[in-house]
Each structure stands twice: as C-alpha cells, then as structure tokens.
Short mmCIF file of C-alpha atoms in Angstrom, two decimals:
data_model
loop_
_atom_site.label_atom_id
_atom_site.label_comp_id
_atom_site.label_asym_id
_atom_site.label_seq_id
_atom_site.Cartn_x
_atom_site.Cartn_y
_atom_site.Cartn_z
CA MET T 1 96.93 90.15 62.67
CA SER T 2 99.30 87.87 64.57
CA SER T 3 96.88 85.93 66.79
CA LEU T 4 93.30 85.08 67.65
CA ARG T 5 93.64 87.18 70.80
CA ASP T 6 94.65 90.22 68.75
CA LEU T 7 91.51 89.79 66.67
CA LEU T 8 89.31 89.47 69.77
CA GLU T 9 90.74 92.73 71.13
CA ASP T 10 90.04 94.49 67.84
CA LEU T 11 86.53 93.05 67.68
CA GLU T 12 85.80 94.32 71.18
CA ASP T 13 87.07 97.80 70.28
CA GLU T 14 84.78 97.84 67.22
CA GLN T 15 81.68 96.57 69.10
CA GLU T 16 81.98 93.33 67.14
CA LEU T 17 82.28 91.08 70.21
CA ASN T 18 79.75 90.24 72.92
CA ILE T 19 81.40 88.91 76.08
CA ILE T 20 79.08 86.75 78.20
CA GLU T 21 80.03 86.47 81.87
CA ASP T 22 76.94 84.48 82.95
CA GLU T 23 77.39 80.73 83.23
CA VAL T 24 76.69 78.98 79.92
CA ASP T 25 76.53 75.22 79.39
CA TRP T 26 78.90 73.67 76.83
CA ASN T 27 76.15 71.11 76.22
CA LEU T 28 73.99 72.71 73.47
CA GLU T 29 73.53 76.09 75.20
CA ALA T 30 76.65 77.82 73.85
CA ALA T 31 75.86 76.63 70.32
CA ALA T 32 72.22 77.71 70.68
CA ILE T 33 73.30 81.22 71.67
CA CYS T 34 75.51 81.39 68.58
CA ALA T 35 72.71 80.03 66.39
CA MET T 36 70.38 82.82 67.54
CA ASN T 37 73.19 85.35 67.24
CA GLN T 38 73.83 84.30 63.63
CA ARG T 39 70.12 84.48 62.82
CA THR T 40 70.02 88.11 63.97
CA GLY T 41 73.33 89.11 62.36
CA GLY T 42 75.06 89.87 65.66
CA PRO T 43 78.72 90.18 66.65
CA ALA T 44 81.06 87.38 67.72
CA VAL T 45 80.37 85.81 71.13
CA GLN T 46 82.93 85.00 73.83
CA PHE T 47 81.91 82.77 76.75
CA ASN T 48 84.02 83.45 79.86
CA ASN T 49 82.08 81.23 82.28
CA VAL T 50 81.52 77.74 80.85
CA LYS T 51 79.64 75.33 83.13
CA GLY T 52 82.03 72.90 84.79
CA TYR T 53 85.12 74.70 83.45
CA PRO T 54 86.00 77.67 85.68
CA ASP T 55 89.10 78.44 83.63
CA GLY T 56 87.67 77.47 80.23
CA LYS T 57 86.68 79.95 77.53
CA LEU T 58 84.88 79.50 74.23
CA VAL T 59 84.32 81.86 71.32
CA GLY T 60 81.77 81.38 68.55
CA SER T 61 80.30 83.22 65.54
CA LEU T 62 83.82 84.55 65.03
CA PHE T 63 83.70 85.09 61.27
CA THR T 64 79.96 85.24 60.66
CA GLY T 65 77.93 88.04 59.15
CA PRO T 66 74.26 88.49 58.23
CA GLY T 67 74.59 87.96 54.48
CA PHE T 68 73.43 90.41 51.83
CA MET T 69 69.71 89.63 51.64
CA TRP T 70 68.86 92.38 54.14
CA TYR T 71 71.61 94.86 53.26
CA PRO T 72 71.58 97.81 53.90
CA GLN T 73 68.87 97.45 56.57
CA VAL T 74 71.41 95.40 58.55
CA PRO T 75 74.63 97.44 58.39
CA ARG T 76 77.00 94.62 59.44
CA MET T 77 78.69 92.99 56.42
CA MET T 78 78.93 89.24 55.78
CA HIS T 79 82.70 89.51 55.24
CA GLY T 80 83.36 92.23 57.83
CA ARG T 81 85.01 90.16 60.57
CA ILE T 82 86.93 88.11 58.01
CA ALA T 83 88.32 91.39 56.70
CA MET T 84 89.27 92.48 60.22
CA GLY T 85 91.11 89.20 60.70
CA LEU T 86 93.26 90.14 57.70
CA GLY T 87 93.96 93.65 58.94
CA LEU T 88 91.33 95.35 56.75
CA GLU T 89 88.45 97.63 57.71
CA LYS T 90 85.23 95.90 58.72
CA ASP T 91 83.12 98.02 56.35
CA ILE T 92 85.30 97.41 53.28
CA LYS T 93 83.20 97.06 50.13
CA TYR T 94 82.89 93.49 48.88
CA GLU T 95 84.48 94.24 45.50
CA GLU T 96 87.48 95.90 47.15
CA PHE T 97 87.74 92.97 49.56
CA GLN T 98 87.88 90.51 46.65
CA GLU T 99 90.48 92.51 44.74
CA THR T 100 92.61 92.80 47.90
CA ILE T 101 92.49 89.04 48.50
CA ILE T 102 93.47 88.35 44.88
CA GLU T 103 96.43 90.74 45.05
CA ARG T 104 97.63 89.46 48.43
CA LYS T 105 97.35 85.85 47.32
CA LYS T 106 99.70 86.69 44.44
CA ALA T 107 102.30 87.95 46.95
CA PRO T 108 102.89 85.15 49.51
CA ILE T 109 105.19 85.90 52.43
CA ARG T 110 107.36 83.06 53.72
CA SER T 111 106.91 82.08 57.35
CA ILE T 112 109.60 82.41 59.98
CA GLU T 113 110.58 79.64 62.41
CA VAL T 114 111.27 80.37 66.08
CA ASP T 115 112.41 78.18 68.96
CA GLU T 116 109.50 78.62 71.38
CA GLY T 117 106.30 80.57 71.86
CA PRO T 118 102.97 80.97 73.67
CA CYS T 119 101.44 77.77 72.25
CA HIS T 120 103.97 75.84 74.40
CA ASP T 121 103.29 77.72 77.65
CA VAL T 122 101.56 74.66 79.13
CA ILE T 123 102.63 71.10 78.22
CA ILE T 124 100.57 68.03 79.18
CA GLU T 125 102.00 64.61 78.38
CA ALA T 126 101.14 60.90 78.31
CA ASN T 127 98.74 59.75 81.05
CA ASP T 128 97.91 63.33 82.03
CA VAL T 129 96.28 63.96 78.65
CA ASP T 130 92.52 64.35 79.15
CA LEU T 131 90.43 66.11 76.53
CA TYR T 132 87.46 66.16 78.90
CA LYS T 133 89.29 68.84 80.91
CA TYR T 134 88.50 71.33 78.13
CA PRO T 135 85.06 72.76 77.26
CA ILE T 136 84.69 71.05 73.89
CA PRO T 137 81.03 71.74 73.08
CA ARG T 138 78.12 69.58 71.99
CA LEU T 139 76.46 71.50 69.19
CA HIS T 140 73.20 69.81 68.11
CA GLU T 141 70.63 67.68 69.91
CA LYS T 142 71.20 64.55 67.79
CA ASP T 143 74.99 64.82 67.50
CA GLY T 144 76.86 61.64 68.34
CA GLY T 145 79.11 63.47 70.79
CA ARG T 146 81.11 66.61 71.48
CA TYR T 147 82.90 68.13 68.51
CA LEU T 148 85.93 70.20 67.61
CA THR T 149 84.92 72.26 64.57
CA SER T 150 87.35 75.19 64.30
CA HIS T 151 90.91 73.98 63.80
CA THR T 152 93.42 72.77 61.22
CA VAL T 153 94.66 69.17 61.06
CA HIS T 154 98.28 68.74 59.96
CA VAL T 155 99.68 65.28 59.17
CA TYR T 156 103.13 64.18 58.06
CA ASP T 157 103.41 62.02 54.93
CA ALA T 158 106.53 59.87 55.36
CA GLU T 159 106.56 58.83 51.70
CA SER T 160 106.68 62.36 50.26
CA GLN T 161 108.28 63.86 53.41
CA THR T 162 105.76 66.71 53.34
CA SER T 163 102.97 67.95 55.59
CA ASN T 164 99.33 67.99 54.54
CA SER T 165 96.68 70.14 56.19
CA GLY T 166 92.91 70.38 56.12
CA VAL T 167 89.80 71.24 58.13
CA TYR T 168 87.68 68.28 59.29
CA ARG T 169 85.19 67.86 62.11
CA LEU T 170 86.55 65.76 64.99
CA MET T 171 84.32 63.96 67.50
CA LEU T 172 85.53 63.45 71.04
CA GLY T 173 85.84 59.68 71.41
CA GLY T 174 87.51 59.35 74.80
CA ARG T 175 90.05 60.85 77.18
CA ASN T 176 92.73 60.91 74.49
CA LYS T 177 90.79 59.96 71.36
CA LEU T 178 89.30 62.00 68.51
CA VAL T 179 87.41 60.42 65.60
CA HIS T 180 87.82 61.78 62.07
CA GLY T 181 84.70 63.07 60.31
CA SER T 182 84.58 62.63 56.53
CA ILE T 183 83.03 65.21 54.23
CA PRO T 184 79.46 64.13 53.33
CA ARG T 185 78.75 63.37 49.64
CA ARG T 186 82.41 63.63 48.66
CA VAL T 187 83.15 61.09 45.92
CA SER T 188 86.95 60.98 46.31
CA PRO T 189 89.10 60.78 49.47
CA THR T 190 90.72 63.91 50.88
CA GLY T 191 94.48 64.36 51.09
CA ILE T 192 94.67 63.22 54.70
CA GLU T 193 92.46 60.19 54.00
CA LYS T 194 94.80 59.14 51.18
CA ILE T 195 97.84 59.49 53.46
CA VAL T 196 96.22 57.48 56.26
CA ALA T 197 95.10 54.71 53.87
CA LYS T 198 98.56 54.52 52.31
CA ALA T 199 100.26 54.30 55.71
CA ALA T 200 97.77 51.67 56.94
CA LYS T 201 98.78 49.34 54.09
CA LYS T 202 102.34 49.52 55.42
CA ASN T 203 101.13 49.24 59.03
CA GLU T 204 102.65 52.65 59.78
CA ALA T 205 101.32 55.32 62.13
CA VAL T 206 100.80 58.88 60.84
CA PRO T 207 102.04 61.76 63.06
CA PHE T 208 99.60 64.66 63.43
CA ALA T 209 99.26 68.09 64.99
CA ILE T 210 95.79 69.60 65.43
CA VAL T 211 95.98 73.38 65.71
CA ILE T 212 93.09 75.10 67.53
CA GLY T 213 92.78 78.89 67.53
CA SER T 214 95.19 79.72 64.72
CA PRO T 215 96.00 83.29 63.66
CA PRO T 216 93.10 84.48 61.45
CA PRO T 217 95.14 84.56 58.19
CA VAL T 218 96.01 80.88 58.74
CA THR T 219 92.31 80.12 59.24
CA ALA T 220 91.52 82.00 56.01
CA ALA T 221 94.19 80.15 54.03
CA GLY T 222 92.80 76.85 55.37
CA ALA T 223 89.41 77.71 53.85
CA MET T 224 90.90 78.16 50.38
CA ASN T 225 91.21 75.50 47.70
CA LEU T 226 95.01 75.42 47.52
CA SER T 227 97.00 72.71 45.79
CA SER T 228 98.97 70.19 47.84
CA ARG T 229 102.18 71.80 46.57
CA THR T 230 101.25 75.25 47.87
CA ASP T 231 102.86 76.59 51.05
CA GLU T 232 99.71 77.47 53.01
CA TYR T 233 101.66 79.39 55.65
CA ALA T 234 103.18 81.59 52.92
CA VAL T 235 99.71 82.22 51.49
CA ALA T 236 98.51 83.07 55.01
CA GLY T 237 101.42 85.49 55.36
CA GLY T 238 100.37 87.17 52.14
CA LEU T 239 96.71 87.35 53.16
CA GLY T 240 97.62 88.98 56.47
CA ALA T 241 100.47 91.05 54.96
CA ASN T 242 102.81 89.67 57.65
CA PRO T 243 104.89 86.49 57.95
CA VAL T 244 103.42 83.72 60.12
CA ALA T 245 105.69 82.76 63.02
CA LEU T 246 106.00 78.98 63.40
CA VAL T 247 107.43 76.60 65.96
CA LYS T 248 108.19 72.90 65.63
CA ALA T 249 105.72 70.54 67.29
CA LYS T 250 107.01 68.56 70.27
CA LEU T 251 106.48 65.04 68.87
CA SER T 252 107.18 65.57 65.15
CA ASP T 253 108.72 67.96 62.66
CA ILE T 254 105.32 69.48 61.83
CA LEU T 255 105.41 73.28 62.10
CA VAL T 256 102.54 75.01 63.92
CA PRO T 257 101.70 78.71 64.49
CA VAL T 258 103.51 79.98 67.56
CA ASP T 259 100.41 81.99 68.60
CA ALA T 260 97.95 79.08 68.37
CA GLU T 261 95.68 78.70 71.39
CA MET T 262 96.17 74.93 71.61
CA VAL T 263 97.97 72.11 69.78
CA LEU T 264 97.04 68.42 70.08
CA GLU T 265 99.78 65.99 69.01
CA GLY T 266 100.00 62.25 68.54
CA GLU T 267 99.59 59.52 65.93
CA ILE T 268 96.87 58.01 63.77
CA VAL T 269 97.20 54.30 64.53
CA PRO T 270 96.86 52.05 61.46
CA GLY T 271 93.63 50.06 61.33
CA ALA T 272 92.07 51.51 64.50
CA THR T 273 88.56 52.91 63.99
CA MET T 274 85.60 54.19 66.02
CA GLU T 275 82.06 55.20 65.17
CA GLU T 276 81.59 58.90 64.34
CA GLY T 277 78.35 60.85 64.04
CA PRO T 278 75.65 61.74 63.50
CA PHE T 279 76.60 65.42 63.11
CA GLY T 280 74.39 68.39 62.28
CA SER T 281 76.05 69.55 59.08
CA ILE T 282 75.06 72.40 56.76
CA SER T 283 71.40 71.42 56.43
CA TYR T 284 71.05 67.81 57.58
CA TYR T 285 72.53 65.23 59.95
CA THR T 286 75.32 63.05 58.60
CA ASP T 287 75.01 59.29 59.01
CA LYS T 288 77.02 57.34 61.55
CA MET T 289 80.19 55.90 60.07
CA ARG T 290 83.36 54.22 61.27
CA ASN T 291 86.50 56.25 60.76
CA PHE T 292 90.11 56.45 61.86
CA ILE T 293 91.22 57.71 65.26
CA TYR T 294 93.60 60.44 66.38
CA ASP T 295 95.47 59.11 69.43
CA VAL T 296 96.33 62.29 71.36
CA GLN T 297 99.60 61.83 73.24
CA LEU T 298 100.47 65.43 74.11
CA ILE T 299 98.65 68.73 74.56
CA THR T 300 100.26 72.16 74.52
CA HIS T 301 98.42 75.44 74.94
CA GLN T 302 98.61 79.04 76.04
CA GLU T 303 97.70 80.03 79.58
CA GLY T 304 93.90 80.17 79.74
CA PRO T 305 93.28 78.90 76.20
CA ILE T 306 90.30 80.27 74.26
CA LEU T 307 88.71 77.56 72.10
CA PRO T 308 86.82 78.70 68.98
CA PHE T 309 83.93 76.60 67.66
CA VAL T 310 81.50 76.70 64.74
CA ALA T 311 77.74 76.49 65.26
CA GLU T 312 77.31 74.64 61.97
CA GLY T 313 73.97 74.50 60.22
CA ALA T 314 72.81 77.75 61.85
CA LYS T 315 73.02 80.18 58.99
CA PRO T 316 75.25 81.77 58.29
CA SER T 317 77.96 79.82 60.14
CA ASP T 318 81.68 80.66 60.26
CA SER T 319 82.51 78.00 57.69
CA MET T 320 79.77 79.23 55.35
CA CYS T 321 80.98 82.84 55.55
CA LEU T 322 84.65 81.90 55.12
CA LEU T 323 83.92 79.67 52.14
CA SER T 324 81.49 82.17 50.63
CA ALA T 325 83.96 85.05 50.78
CA LEU T 326 87.14 83.16 49.89
CA HIS T 327 85.86 80.56 47.42
CA SER T 328 84.03 83.34 45.55
CA THR T 329 87.33 85.18 45.24
CA GLU T 330 89.09 82.06 43.98
CA LEU T 331 86.39 81.57 41.33
CA LEU T 332 86.67 85.22 40.26
CA GLU T 333 90.43 84.88 39.85
CA TYR T 334 90.12 81.56 38.02
CA CYS T 335 87.52 82.81 35.53
CA ARG T 336 89.45 85.98 34.78
CA ASN T 337 92.54 83.90 34.07
CA ASN T 338 90.87 81.14 32.06
CA VAL T 339 87.90 82.64 30.18
CA PHE T 340 89.75 84.73 27.62
CA GLY T 341 88.21 88.12 26.86
CA SER T 342 85.71 88.10 29.72
CA VAL T 343 85.23 91.12 31.96
CA ILE T 344 84.01 90.12 35.43
CA ASN T 345 83.48 92.70 38.17
CA TRP T 346 82.76 90.34 41.06
CA VAL T 347 81.53 86.88 42.05
CA THR T 348 79.63 86.05 45.20
CA LEU T 349 78.28 82.82 46.67
CA PRO T 350 75.48 84.12 48.93
CA VAL T 351 75.54 82.47 52.35
CA GLU T 352 71.75 82.38 52.15
CA ALA T 353 72.10 79.72 49.42
CA LYS T 354 74.74 77.70 51.30
CA LEU T 355 77.35 77.83 48.49
CA ASN T 356 75.04 76.26 45.87
CA LEU T 357 74.44 79.55 44.02
CA ALA T 358 76.96 81.86 42.36
CA ILE T 359 76.06 85.39 41.27
CA VAL T 360 78.43 86.83 38.66
CA CYS T 361 78.53 90.51 37.73
CA LEU T 362 79.71 91.03 34.17
CA GLY T 363 81.44 94.20 33.04
CA ARG T 364 81.01 95.58 29.56
CA GLN T 365 81.40 92.65 27.15
CA ALA T 366 82.90 93.01 23.68
CA LEU T 367 81.15 89.87 22.39
CA PRO T 368 78.10 87.79 23.35
CA GLY T 369 78.31 84.28 24.80
CA PHE T 370 80.42 84.83 27.90
CA PRO T 371 77.84 83.73 30.52
CA GLY T 372 77.86 80.15 29.21
CA ARG T 373 81.65 79.97 29.08
CA ILE T 374 82.08 81.48 32.53
CA ALA T 375 79.41 79.18 34.00
CA ARG T 376 81.18 76.10 32.64
CA ALA T 377 84.43 77.32 34.18
CA ILE T 378 82.72 77.77 37.56
CA TYR T 379 81.06 74.34 37.48
CA SER T 380 84.34 72.67 36.56
CA GLN T 381 86.27 74.45 39.31
CA SER T 382 83.80 74.53 42.21
CA PRO T 383 82.58 71.38 43.99
CA TYR T 384 79.68 73.35 45.48
CA VAL T 385 78.03 75.61 42.89
CA ARG T 386 75.17 74.15 40.84
CA LYS T 387 73.32 77.37 39.88
CA THR T 388 74.73 80.60 38.43
CA ILE T 389 73.00 83.94 37.84
CA PHE T 390 74.66 86.60 35.66
CA VAL T 391 73.83 90.27 36.30
CA ASP T 392 74.72 93.61 34.72
CA PRO T 393 77.47 95.96 35.97
CA ASP T 394 75.01 98.32 37.67
CA VAL T 395 74.33 95.68 40.35
CA GLN T 396 76.58 95.94 43.40
CA ALA T 397 77.77 92.83 45.22
CA GLU T 398 75.91 93.77 48.40
CA GLU T 399 72.60 94.12 46.52
CA LEU T 400 71.47 90.50 46.53
CA SER T 401 67.81 91.56 46.42
CA ILE T 402 68.39 93.47 43.16
CA ALA T 403 70.21 90.49 41.63
CA LEU T 404 67.21 88.30 42.44
CA ASN T 405 64.87 91.01 41.12
CA ASP T 406 66.73 90.96 37.79
CA ARG T 407 66.40 87.18 37.70
CA VAL T 408 62.63 87.66 37.78
CA ASN T 409 62.23 90.74 35.58
CA LYS T 410 64.93 90.40 32.90
CA VAL T 411 64.90 86.69 32.18
CA LYS T 412 62.99 85.11 29.30
CA TYR T 413 63.11 81.56 30.55
CA GLU T 414 63.03 79.75 27.21
CA ASP T 415 66.00 81.84 26.00
CA ASN T 416 67.98 82.77 29.13
CA VAL T 417 67.86 79.66 31.34
CA PHE T 418 70.16 76.75 30.53
CA ILE T 419 70.03 73.40 32.33
CA SER T 420 72.88 70.92 31.99
CA PRO T 421 73.17 67.35 33.33
CA MET T 422 76.72 68.09 34.53
CA GLY T 423 76.95 66.10 37.79
CA LYS T 424 77.56 67.90 41.09
CA PRO T 425 77.83 65.43 44.01
CA LEU T 426 78.27 68.14 46.67
CA GLY T 427 75.43 70.22 45.26
CA LEU T 428 72.57 67.83 45.89
CA THR T 429 69.16 69.23 46.67
CA GLU T 430 67.38 68.24 49.85
CA ASN T 431 65.17 65.93 47.72
CA HIS T 432 68.14 63.75 46.78
CA GLY T 433 69.05 60.65 48.70
CA PHE T 434 72.21 60.94 50.77
CA GLY T 435 73.36 57.34 50.39
CA GLY T 436 75.96 58.19 47.76
CA GLY T 437 76.01 57.91 43.99
CA ASP T 438 73.49 60.69 43.32
CA LEU T 439 74.38 63.71 41.21
CA SER T 440 72.54 66.97 40.56
CA SER T 441 72.33 69.01 37.37
CA THR T 442 73.39 72.64 36.90
CA MET T 443 71.34 75.70 35.91
CA THR T 444 72.65 78.92 34.37
CA VAL T 445 70.49 82.07 34.29
CA ASP T 446 71.46 85.05 32.13
CA ALA T 447 69.80 88.05 33.81
CA THR T 448 71.76 90.66 31.81
CA TRP T 449 70.42 92.99 29.15
CA ARG T 450 70.23 91.51 25.66
CA PHE T 451 73.49 92.11 23.86
CA ASP T 452 71.75 93.74 20.87
CA ARG T 453 69.46 96.04 22.88
CA PRO T 454 70.17 99.76 22.35
CA GLY T 455 71.24 101.55 25.52
CA GLU T 456 68.57 104.24 25.23
CA THR T 457 65.83 101.58 25.48
CA LYS T 458 67.11 100.05 28.72
CA ALA T 459 64.92 100.86 31.69
CA ARG T 460 66.48 102.81 34.55
CA ARG T 461 66.15 101.50 38.06
CA ASN T 462 63.90 103.47 40.38
CA THR T 463 66.40 103.56 43.21
CA PHE T 464 67.66 106.41 45.37
CA GLU T 465 70.79 106.65 43.22
CA ALA T 466 69.24 106.12 39.78
CA ALA T 467 66.08 108.21 40.09
CA ILE T 468 67.29 111.23 42.10
CA PRO T 469 69.92 113.80 40.95
CA LYS T 470 73.19 113.84 42.88
CA ASP T 471 72.74 117.37 44.25
CA VAL T 472 69.39 116.37 45.77
CA ARG T 473 70.88 113.16 47.15
CA ASP T 474 73.70 115.12 48.80
CA ARG T 475 71.22 117.54 50.43
CA VAL T 476 69.11 114.65 51.73
CA VAL T 477 72.14 112.89 53.24
CA ALA T 478 73.34 116.14 54.87
CA LEU T 479 69.88 116.80 56.36
CA TRP T 480 69.67 113.19 57.55
CA LYS T 481 72.94 113.55 59.44
CA ARG T 482 72.05 117.02 60.84
CA GLN T 483 68.80 115.70 62.25
CA GLY T 484 70.48 112.60 63.70
CA ILE T 485 67.97 110.31 62.03
CA SER T 486 68.57 106.63 62.78
CA PRO T 487 69.81 104.46 61.19
CA ASP T 488 72.53 106.22 59.22
CA PRO T 489 71.87 106.76 55.50
CA VAL T 490 73.30 104.23 53.05
CA VAL T 491 74.28 105.54 49.62
CA MET T 492 75.27 103.04 46.93
CA ASP T 493 77.14 105.44 44.59
#
C-alpha cells in the first residue's frame, strides 16, 4: 500500500468508504458525521464538498471499526481497515492479524530515497503560506480552535544529528502558526518536548516537517511504541511488505514520504509560546495550557490534497483502533519474549474500554502462576492498561462478550482477583482529578479454569459450535446459504 489514495480506492472497491458530495461544514459538522458513523460501525467517510473550500477534501473514520462487543452481529471488524492499509484482507481473523504484524515487524525493509515526488507538486512559500486556505476542521463544541489530528511530526535534533517523530494534536494558532498539544496525564516529557527544551536553552530553533496523509504503513508504525533508535520507515516498510519511498524536505534534511498528501515545514522558535486547548480528548476536555509554536514557513502538497482527521472521543476513533490493534500486538510479542514458559494465544485491548483493559488468552500452561507474571509484564510495559482479564484457549479474540461472561461465571473473587497499588498515571478513572500527580491501581482477574480441575468436569459452552455436532452445523450453514437468509451465517470453528 504505497499511498493514502491507494487505500481510499481499495476501500471504495470493498464498500468500506462512503463518499459524501453534499456540502458539509468543517466547523463541527464533518466531525459529527464521523462520530455518528463510528457509533454505528460504518465505513470510512470522504467529504468532497467542504463548506468554503471548493477544492478541499477531508476523510475521517479511516481506520475505525465497531469493536468486538457486538461481533458477529456487526460483521465489520475493528481491525479490518487497518489490515487493508497493510495489504491484508479486511476480514482477516484477529489472531492471524497479530501474528502477521509480529512477523513483519521482525523483517523491516529499508526505505528508498528519490529526488522528487507527488508531495512536492504544489509549493507555497513565505508570505503566501496560509493554513486557513485548507479545511482544517473544528471537532468539538468546546475546543479551543481548529485541530490537525492525523499526521506525524518530524523534528531534527542538532545535538544527536537524528530525526525524531511522533503524533501530537496541533491547534491552528494563526495564518502560519500551529500550537503543540501535550499528552494529558503524561508524567515525563516526550521525545520532541525534550529536543525543544534542550534547543531552547541554547536559543536554537528546531527544524520540523509535519506530514499529513502518510502511506498507511507509516501511520501504523507511528502508532507503535518504537525506541528512539528504531528506523520507523524501515518498520513501516516491513509492516506494508514494501519499502517506503522518501524525499528530502525543502527546508531541512528531514526525509518525508514521497506520497504524503501534504507537508508543512518550518522551525520551532525558542521561547515562543501560545495558549492551546481545551481539546475533546478520549473521554474529557484537556485544560488550556501554554505550549511551543510551529512556525510554518513552507507548504508542499499534492494536487487536490485530501486531509485525514480523527474524530477523537467518539468511540471508537482512529487513534483508539490503531493503538488497540498495534499496542496489543506489541504486548503479545513482549510477554512471549519476556515471560519464560508462558503460552499466550492473543492479547487484545478492547476499544470499548479505551485501552485501559487487556484481555489475554492463555494456551495450555505447563505450570500454574502465569497470569500474575504476565500481568506484571503488561503493567510494566504499557502506559495505558490498568486491568487485565485472563481467559481460556477456547475463547476467540473476537468474542469479547464470552470473555466478559467468563469474568462473571468463572471467577471466585477472593481467590482470582488481585489488586495492586502499582501506579498508572495514564490509566486514571473518571473519578480521579486531572490536575496531575494522581495514580491509579491495577487489577488482575484470572477467569481461566482452575489448574487442578480435571478436564472431564469442565462445563461445555452451549454455543453453536460446542453444543451441535459438526455434520449438523454444516447442513445448517448450507441450508442458510441456499435460502439466502440474511445476514450471512457466522461460524467460529
């Protein structure tokens, strides 16, 4: 998948894209349509007629899916469009998706550098730079302004002579100004914040390139928790099974994807700040805060750029689905590599729980005690997860309702629920104060069969698969299809 436009074509072919030709307002209306679309588990939405911008296009709900709470009543998968962005089938099973991501991450493909490309089709410099000429949307009623929410920020660190990248909300602060949005509740500065603070002490500007509308594998790599020494473009190449083509930015040596929809370039001026926020985040509005400014000095973009955006807070949003699918996979890989002797089939962070809950499916265990060890590994590795539920191998990743059923019916709370005071600053409940300094505890629930329980005494599930012989199931499915009964049958063999 070489570009966002390639993905949009594929989505349209697979009935995974709604194209709206009616006029839609960038001010709240586009985001509201995406919020409703995400509530109903619909396809991505492209807006071809944005009010006040005859040539402007937006696309939202790009990587969203309905979550697993209602599966299989809602056939669309939470990770389906993410999979398509990586060249996989939209109906790929979650376990296969995770194993594919793990294997591809192990095989990075180095990027290739070219001289020019579509992202430089149009070049706007100096006094002609005007961000108000583009349909940057306002997303929530109480937001402090219009926001860019789907992009990657690349900065150049003069001291280490390396680039650093990350995903941060950016508020439109003027014709050529964007204001940085910090991550709420984070107790330590991000990589870019460290670089900017270090440069400010030397009174040095920091060059940047903001990439909007990257190739989907680059977007996926940006959602992963990669070390600062990792070549993100090589990881993206591995995820998409193709090298990422890059071109040098016009004002710095920062490399950007040649197929990006738009690139904003300039400098972060030392000491200059503006007020940012409030912003409707995952489940609450952030506070106003002063933060550093991106001084945009040059804009390059493709002809007729398509600007993606995230309707944050409306579940499940693009960022929630990307983090759920990809962070779950990273946790699965980490636990397999670091909890010796454990057998883990899959890990999922249901979007319905906004990354705070992990569900872990254990394979056949040789010894007792693995849930506690795996849970500690997850809590130490994930900034988000504060609750973990362990389930048996007969639970499939898409069957969130069965996992929750096991939590109710298999758990003896005095023996199988473990609460620890381990602090989780990003996992605060809505009853916590948001002023900083608060921590939440963690809870581990073992909803697996007792290790010493004989197999013949374990109750069978009364499901279509468990309670009905295979020959009868096959006849029912064949009859279903012959009669054209809607919706199509879903078999969880």
